[in-house]
CSV table of C-alpha atoms and ligand atoms in Angstrom, one decimal:
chain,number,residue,atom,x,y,z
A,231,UNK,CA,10.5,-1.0,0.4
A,232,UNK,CA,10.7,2.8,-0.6
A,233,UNK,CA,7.3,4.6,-1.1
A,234,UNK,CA,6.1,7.9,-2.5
A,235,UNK,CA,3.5,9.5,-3.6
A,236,UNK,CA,3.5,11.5,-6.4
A,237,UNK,CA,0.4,13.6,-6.4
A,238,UNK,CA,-3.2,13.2,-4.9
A,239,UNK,CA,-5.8,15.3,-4.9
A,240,UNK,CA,-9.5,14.8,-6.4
A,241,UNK,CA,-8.1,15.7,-9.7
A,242,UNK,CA,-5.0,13.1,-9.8
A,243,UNK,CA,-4.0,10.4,-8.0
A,244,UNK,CA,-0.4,7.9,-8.3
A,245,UNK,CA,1.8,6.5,-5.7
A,246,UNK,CA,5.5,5.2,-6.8
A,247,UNK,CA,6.1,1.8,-4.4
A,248,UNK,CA,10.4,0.6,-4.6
A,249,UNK,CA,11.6,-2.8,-3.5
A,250,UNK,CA,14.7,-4.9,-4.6
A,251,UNK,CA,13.0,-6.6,-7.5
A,252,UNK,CA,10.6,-3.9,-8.6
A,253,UNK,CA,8.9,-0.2,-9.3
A,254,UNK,CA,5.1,0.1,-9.7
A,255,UNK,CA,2.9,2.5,-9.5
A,256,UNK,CA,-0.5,3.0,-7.3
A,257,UNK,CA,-2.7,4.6,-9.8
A,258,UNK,CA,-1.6,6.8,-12.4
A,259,UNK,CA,-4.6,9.6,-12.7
A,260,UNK,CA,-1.9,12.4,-14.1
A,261,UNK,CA,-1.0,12.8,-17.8
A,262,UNK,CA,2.0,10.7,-18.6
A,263,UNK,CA,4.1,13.7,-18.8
A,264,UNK,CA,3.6,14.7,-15.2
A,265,UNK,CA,3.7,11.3,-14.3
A,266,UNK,CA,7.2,11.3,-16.0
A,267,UNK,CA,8.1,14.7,-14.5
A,268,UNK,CA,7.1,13.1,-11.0
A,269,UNK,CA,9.5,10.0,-11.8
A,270,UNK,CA,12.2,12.1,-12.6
A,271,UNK,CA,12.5,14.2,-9.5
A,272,UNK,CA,12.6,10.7,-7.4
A,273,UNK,CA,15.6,9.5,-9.9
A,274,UNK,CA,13.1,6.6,-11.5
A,275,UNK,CA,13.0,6.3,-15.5
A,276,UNK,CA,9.7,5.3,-16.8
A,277,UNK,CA,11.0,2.8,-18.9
A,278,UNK,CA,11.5,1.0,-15.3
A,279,UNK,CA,8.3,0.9,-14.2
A,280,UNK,CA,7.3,-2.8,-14.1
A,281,UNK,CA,3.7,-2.3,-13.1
A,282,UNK,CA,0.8,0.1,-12.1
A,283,UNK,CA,-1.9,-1.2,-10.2
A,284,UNK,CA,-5.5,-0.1,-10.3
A,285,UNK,CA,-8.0,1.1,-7.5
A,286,UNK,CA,-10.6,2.0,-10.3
A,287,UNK,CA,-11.4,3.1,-13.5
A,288,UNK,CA,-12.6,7.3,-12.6
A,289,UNK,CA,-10.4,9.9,-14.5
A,290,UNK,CA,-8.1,10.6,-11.5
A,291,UNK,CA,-6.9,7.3,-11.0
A,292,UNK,CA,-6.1,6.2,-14.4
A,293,UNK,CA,-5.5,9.5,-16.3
A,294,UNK,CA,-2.2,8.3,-17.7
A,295,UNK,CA,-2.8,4.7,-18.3
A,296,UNK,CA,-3.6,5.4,-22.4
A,297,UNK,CA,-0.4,7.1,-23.0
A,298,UNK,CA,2.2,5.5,-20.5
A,299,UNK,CA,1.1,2.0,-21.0
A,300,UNK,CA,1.7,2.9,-24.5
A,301,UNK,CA,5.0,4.2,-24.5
A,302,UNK,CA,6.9,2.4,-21.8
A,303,UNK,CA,5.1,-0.9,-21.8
A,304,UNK,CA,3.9,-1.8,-18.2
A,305,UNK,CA,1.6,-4.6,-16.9
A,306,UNK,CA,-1.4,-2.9,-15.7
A,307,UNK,CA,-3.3,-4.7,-12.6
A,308,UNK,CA,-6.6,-4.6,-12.4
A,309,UNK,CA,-10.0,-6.4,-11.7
A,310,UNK,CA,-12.2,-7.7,-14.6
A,311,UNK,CA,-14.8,-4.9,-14.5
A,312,UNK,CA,-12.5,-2.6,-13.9
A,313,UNK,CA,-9.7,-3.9,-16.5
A,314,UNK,CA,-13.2,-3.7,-18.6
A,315,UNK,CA,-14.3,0.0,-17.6
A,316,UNK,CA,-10.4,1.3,-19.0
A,317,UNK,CA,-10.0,-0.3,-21.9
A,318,UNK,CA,-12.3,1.6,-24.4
A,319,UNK,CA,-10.2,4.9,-23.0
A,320,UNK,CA,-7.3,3.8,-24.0
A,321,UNK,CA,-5.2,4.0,-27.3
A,322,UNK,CA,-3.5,1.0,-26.6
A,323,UNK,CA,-3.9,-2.6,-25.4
A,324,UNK,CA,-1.3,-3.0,-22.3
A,325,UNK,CA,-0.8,-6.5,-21.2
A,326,UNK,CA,-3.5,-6.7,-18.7
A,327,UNK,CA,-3.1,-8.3,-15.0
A,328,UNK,CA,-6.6,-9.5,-13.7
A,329,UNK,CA,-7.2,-10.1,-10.0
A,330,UNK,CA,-10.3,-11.4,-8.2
A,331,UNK,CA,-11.2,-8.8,-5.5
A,332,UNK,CA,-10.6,-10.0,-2.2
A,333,UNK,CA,-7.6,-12.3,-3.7
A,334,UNK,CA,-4.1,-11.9,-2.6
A,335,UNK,CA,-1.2,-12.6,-5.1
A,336,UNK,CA,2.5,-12.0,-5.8
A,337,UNK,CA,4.1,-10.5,-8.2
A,338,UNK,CA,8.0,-10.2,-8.0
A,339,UNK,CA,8.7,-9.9,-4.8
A,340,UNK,CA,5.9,-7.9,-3.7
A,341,UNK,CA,2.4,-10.1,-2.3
A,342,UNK,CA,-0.8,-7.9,-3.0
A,343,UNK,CA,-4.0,-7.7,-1.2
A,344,UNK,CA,-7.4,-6.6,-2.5
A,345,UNK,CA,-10.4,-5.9,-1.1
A,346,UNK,CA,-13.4,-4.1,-2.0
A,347,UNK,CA,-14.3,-0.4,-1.0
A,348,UNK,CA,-17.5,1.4,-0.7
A,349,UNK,CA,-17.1,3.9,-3.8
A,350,UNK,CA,-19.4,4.5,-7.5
A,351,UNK,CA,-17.1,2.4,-9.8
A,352,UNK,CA,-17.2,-0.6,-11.5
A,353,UNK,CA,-15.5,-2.8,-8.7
A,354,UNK,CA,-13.1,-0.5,-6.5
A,355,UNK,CA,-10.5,-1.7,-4.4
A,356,UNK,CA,-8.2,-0.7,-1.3
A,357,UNK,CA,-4.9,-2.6,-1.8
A,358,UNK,CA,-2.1,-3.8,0.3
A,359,UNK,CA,1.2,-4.5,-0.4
A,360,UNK,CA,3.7,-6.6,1.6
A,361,UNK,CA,7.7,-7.5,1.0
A,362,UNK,CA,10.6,-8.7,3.1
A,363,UNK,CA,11.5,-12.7,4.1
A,364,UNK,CA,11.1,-11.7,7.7
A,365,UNK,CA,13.7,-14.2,8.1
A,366,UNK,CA,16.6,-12.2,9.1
A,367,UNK,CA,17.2,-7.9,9.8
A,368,UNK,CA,18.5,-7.5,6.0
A,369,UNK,CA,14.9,-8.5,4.6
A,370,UNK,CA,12.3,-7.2,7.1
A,371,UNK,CA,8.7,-7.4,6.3
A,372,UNK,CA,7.5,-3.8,5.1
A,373,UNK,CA,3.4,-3.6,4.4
A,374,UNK,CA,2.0,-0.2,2.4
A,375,UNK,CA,-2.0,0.1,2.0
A,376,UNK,CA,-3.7,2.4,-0.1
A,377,UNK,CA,-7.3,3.2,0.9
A,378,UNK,CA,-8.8,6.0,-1.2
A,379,UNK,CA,-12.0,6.7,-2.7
A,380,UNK,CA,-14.7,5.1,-0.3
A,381,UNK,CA,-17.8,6.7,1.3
A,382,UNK,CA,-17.2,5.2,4.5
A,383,UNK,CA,-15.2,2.4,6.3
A,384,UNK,CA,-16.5,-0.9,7.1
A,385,UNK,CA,-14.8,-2.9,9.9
A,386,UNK,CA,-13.2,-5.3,7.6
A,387,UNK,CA,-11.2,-2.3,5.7
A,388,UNK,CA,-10.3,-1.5,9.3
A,389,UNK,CA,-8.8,-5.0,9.8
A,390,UNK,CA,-6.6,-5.0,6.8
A,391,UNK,CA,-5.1,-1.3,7.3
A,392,UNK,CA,-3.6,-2.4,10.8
A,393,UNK,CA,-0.8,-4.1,10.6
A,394,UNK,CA,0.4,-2.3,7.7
A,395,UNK,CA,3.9,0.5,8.1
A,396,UNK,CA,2.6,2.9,6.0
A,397,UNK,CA,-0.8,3.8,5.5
A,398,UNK,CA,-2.3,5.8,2.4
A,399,UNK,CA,-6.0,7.1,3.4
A,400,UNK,CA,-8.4,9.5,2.2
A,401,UNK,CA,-9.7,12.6,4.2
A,402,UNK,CA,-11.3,14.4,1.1
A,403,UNK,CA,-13.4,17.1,2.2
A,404,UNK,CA,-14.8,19.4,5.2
A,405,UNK,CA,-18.3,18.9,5.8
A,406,UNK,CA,-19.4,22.7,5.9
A,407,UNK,CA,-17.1,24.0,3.4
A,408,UNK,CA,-18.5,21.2,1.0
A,409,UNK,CA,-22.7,22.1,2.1
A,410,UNK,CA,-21.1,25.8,1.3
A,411,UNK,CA,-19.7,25.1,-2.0
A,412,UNK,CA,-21.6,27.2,-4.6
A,413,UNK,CA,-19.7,25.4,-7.1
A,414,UNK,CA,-21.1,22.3,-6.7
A,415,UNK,CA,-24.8,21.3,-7.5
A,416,UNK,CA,-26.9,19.8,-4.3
A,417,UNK,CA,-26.6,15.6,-6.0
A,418,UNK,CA,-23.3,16.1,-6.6
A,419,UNK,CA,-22.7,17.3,-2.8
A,420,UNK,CA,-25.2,14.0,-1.9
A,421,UNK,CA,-22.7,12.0,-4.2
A,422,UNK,CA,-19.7,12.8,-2.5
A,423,UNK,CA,-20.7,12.7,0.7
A,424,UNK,CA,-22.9,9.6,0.3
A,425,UNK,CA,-22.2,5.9,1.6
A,426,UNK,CA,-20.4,5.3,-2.0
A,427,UNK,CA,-18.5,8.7,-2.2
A,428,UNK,CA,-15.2,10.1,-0.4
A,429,UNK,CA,-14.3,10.0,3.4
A,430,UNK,CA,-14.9,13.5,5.1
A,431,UNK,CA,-11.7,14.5,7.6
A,432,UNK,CA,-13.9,13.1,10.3
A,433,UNK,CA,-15.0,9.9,9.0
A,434,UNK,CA,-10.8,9.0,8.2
A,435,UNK,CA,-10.2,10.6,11.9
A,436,UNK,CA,-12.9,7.9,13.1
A,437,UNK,CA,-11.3,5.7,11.0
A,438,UNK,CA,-8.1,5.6,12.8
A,439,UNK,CA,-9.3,6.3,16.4
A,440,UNK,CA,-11.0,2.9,16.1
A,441,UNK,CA,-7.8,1.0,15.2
A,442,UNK,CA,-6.5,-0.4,18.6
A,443,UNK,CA,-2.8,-1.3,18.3
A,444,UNK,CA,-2.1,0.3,14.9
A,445,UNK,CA,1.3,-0.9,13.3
A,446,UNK,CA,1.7,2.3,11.3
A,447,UNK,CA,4.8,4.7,11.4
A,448,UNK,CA,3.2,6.9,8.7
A,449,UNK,CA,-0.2,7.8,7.7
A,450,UNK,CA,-1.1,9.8,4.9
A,451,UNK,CA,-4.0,12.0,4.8
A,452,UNK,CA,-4.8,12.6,0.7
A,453,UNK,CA,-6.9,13.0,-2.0
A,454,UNK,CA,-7.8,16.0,-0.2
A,455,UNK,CA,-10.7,17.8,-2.1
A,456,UNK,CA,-9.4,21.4,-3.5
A,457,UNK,CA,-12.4,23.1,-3.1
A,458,UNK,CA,-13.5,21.4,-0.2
A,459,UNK,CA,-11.3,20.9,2.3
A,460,UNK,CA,-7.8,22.7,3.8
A,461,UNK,CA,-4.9,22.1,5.5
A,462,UNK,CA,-6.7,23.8,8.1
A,463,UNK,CA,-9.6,22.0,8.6
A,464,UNK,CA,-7.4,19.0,8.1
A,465,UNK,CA,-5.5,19.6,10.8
A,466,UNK,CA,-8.6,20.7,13.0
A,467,UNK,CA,-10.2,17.8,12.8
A,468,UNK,CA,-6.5,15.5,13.5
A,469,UNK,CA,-5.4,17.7,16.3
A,470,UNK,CA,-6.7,15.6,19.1
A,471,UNK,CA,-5.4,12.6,17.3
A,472,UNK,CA,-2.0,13.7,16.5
A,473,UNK,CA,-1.4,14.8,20.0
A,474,UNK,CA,-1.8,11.1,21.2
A,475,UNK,CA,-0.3,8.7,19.0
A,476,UNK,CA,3.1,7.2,18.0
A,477,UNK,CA,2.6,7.8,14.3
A,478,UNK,CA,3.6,10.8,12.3
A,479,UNK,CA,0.0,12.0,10.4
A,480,UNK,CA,1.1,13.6,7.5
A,481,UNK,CA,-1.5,15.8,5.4
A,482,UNK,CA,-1.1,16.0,1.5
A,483,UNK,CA,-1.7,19.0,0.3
A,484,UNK,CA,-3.9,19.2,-3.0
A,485,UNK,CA,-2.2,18.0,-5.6
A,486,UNK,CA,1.2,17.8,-4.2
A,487,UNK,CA,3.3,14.6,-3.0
A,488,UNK,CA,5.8,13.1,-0.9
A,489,UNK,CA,9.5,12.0,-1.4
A,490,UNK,CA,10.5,8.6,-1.9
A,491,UNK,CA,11.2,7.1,1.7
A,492,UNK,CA,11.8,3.9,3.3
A,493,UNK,CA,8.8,2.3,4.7
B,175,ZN,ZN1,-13.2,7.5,-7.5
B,176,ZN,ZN1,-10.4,9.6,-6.8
């Protein structure tokens, strides 16, 4: 399994997940010519994206579902409400995937686990993705979660990020630099930072602390806020943590991504 992501910030969202038998994406909140752009400088063709799968219907997760769906023909993953929130955006009708939240079920040779997230959508979801036989060192099992978008972290979301290699969680914004924001009006600050809104850097710190045992080798920190948060503050608040664990913590900076690597 080879993982990426392509860009994540509050304004865009899309991972790129590689194994033997497939290439989906994790979101796709970025037009479909950046998305396309993104593919390219990994060596992936559109046209071979079998899948994307999808946390939840806001803008910067499913940005460039209308057009890519429409052009290169992918099954899109989804939940009812939210396969039910997208499809009036869209220009096309892509050959919808439903899953119950909280099932798990394959497709290729990945096997897929959702489960529900605190956040204001429809019916969000964190997912996990497993592949490998385990049967001999050719075909380990590799496991990738992605865990964005939730206003805080109950123990069960705790219990299903553990035994995963590579982890994919959100540390949106700082606090005090969001309570300073002039930009943003006082519900939108109570949105954010409310029990159905993003993870500060201290909440995902928390987050992690309280994982005994971890199986990670990566974690990345993303969907950092741009206005919001820093690399700085980021790393502030993870300093303590970084200093004490086996696990490279690896911050994604607004709007950028990582390269395609084994994980
Ligand atoms: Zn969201
Ligand atoms: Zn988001």
């Amino acid at each position: 399994m080879q993982f990426s992501i392509l860009g994540s910030s509050s304004s865009g969202n899309a991972g790129l997940l590689v194994t033997e038998n497939c290439k989906v994406l994790v979101d796709a909140g970025f037009s479909c010519r950046r998305l396309c752009g993104m593919l390219e400088e990994r060596d992936v063709r559109p046209e071979e994206i079998d899948a994307i799968f999808v946390t939840h219907e806001h803008h910067d997760h499913i940005a460039g579902i209308s057009t890519f769906a429409k052009k290169f023909g992918p099954k899109v993953f989804a939940n009812p409400l939210t396969a039910k929130a997208i499809q009036p955006k869209l220009k096309c009708r892509p050959e919808w995937m439903l899953f119950q939240t909280g099932s798990q079920f394959e497709y290729r040779d990945l096997t897929i686990e959702s489960f529900s997230i605190p956040h204001d959508a429809h019916d969000p979801v964190g997912l996990k993705f497993t592949t490998g036989r385990g049967d001999d060192l050719f075909s380990p099992i590799k496991r990738m979660a992605w865990v964005t978008d939730l206003g805080f972290a109950p123990q069960t979301i705790a219990q299903r990020i553990q035994d995963v290699d590579t982890l994919v969680v959100e540390s949106n914004y700082d606090p005090q630099m969001l309570e300073d924001d002039p930009r943003r009006p006082w519900a939108l600050k109570q949105r954010i930072s409310g029990r159905h809104g993003h993870l500060s850097n201290s909440a995902a710190k928390d987050l992690l602390a309280s994982i005994s045992q971890p199986r990670w080798s990566r974690v990345f920190l993303a969907h950092l806020s741009s206005d919001c948060n820093s690399v700085e503050a980021v790393d502030n608040t993870f300093a303590d943590l970084r200093g004490s664990v086996p696990f490279a913590i690896e911050t994604i900076l607004s709007g950028h991504g990582s390269a395609l690597a084994a994980v």
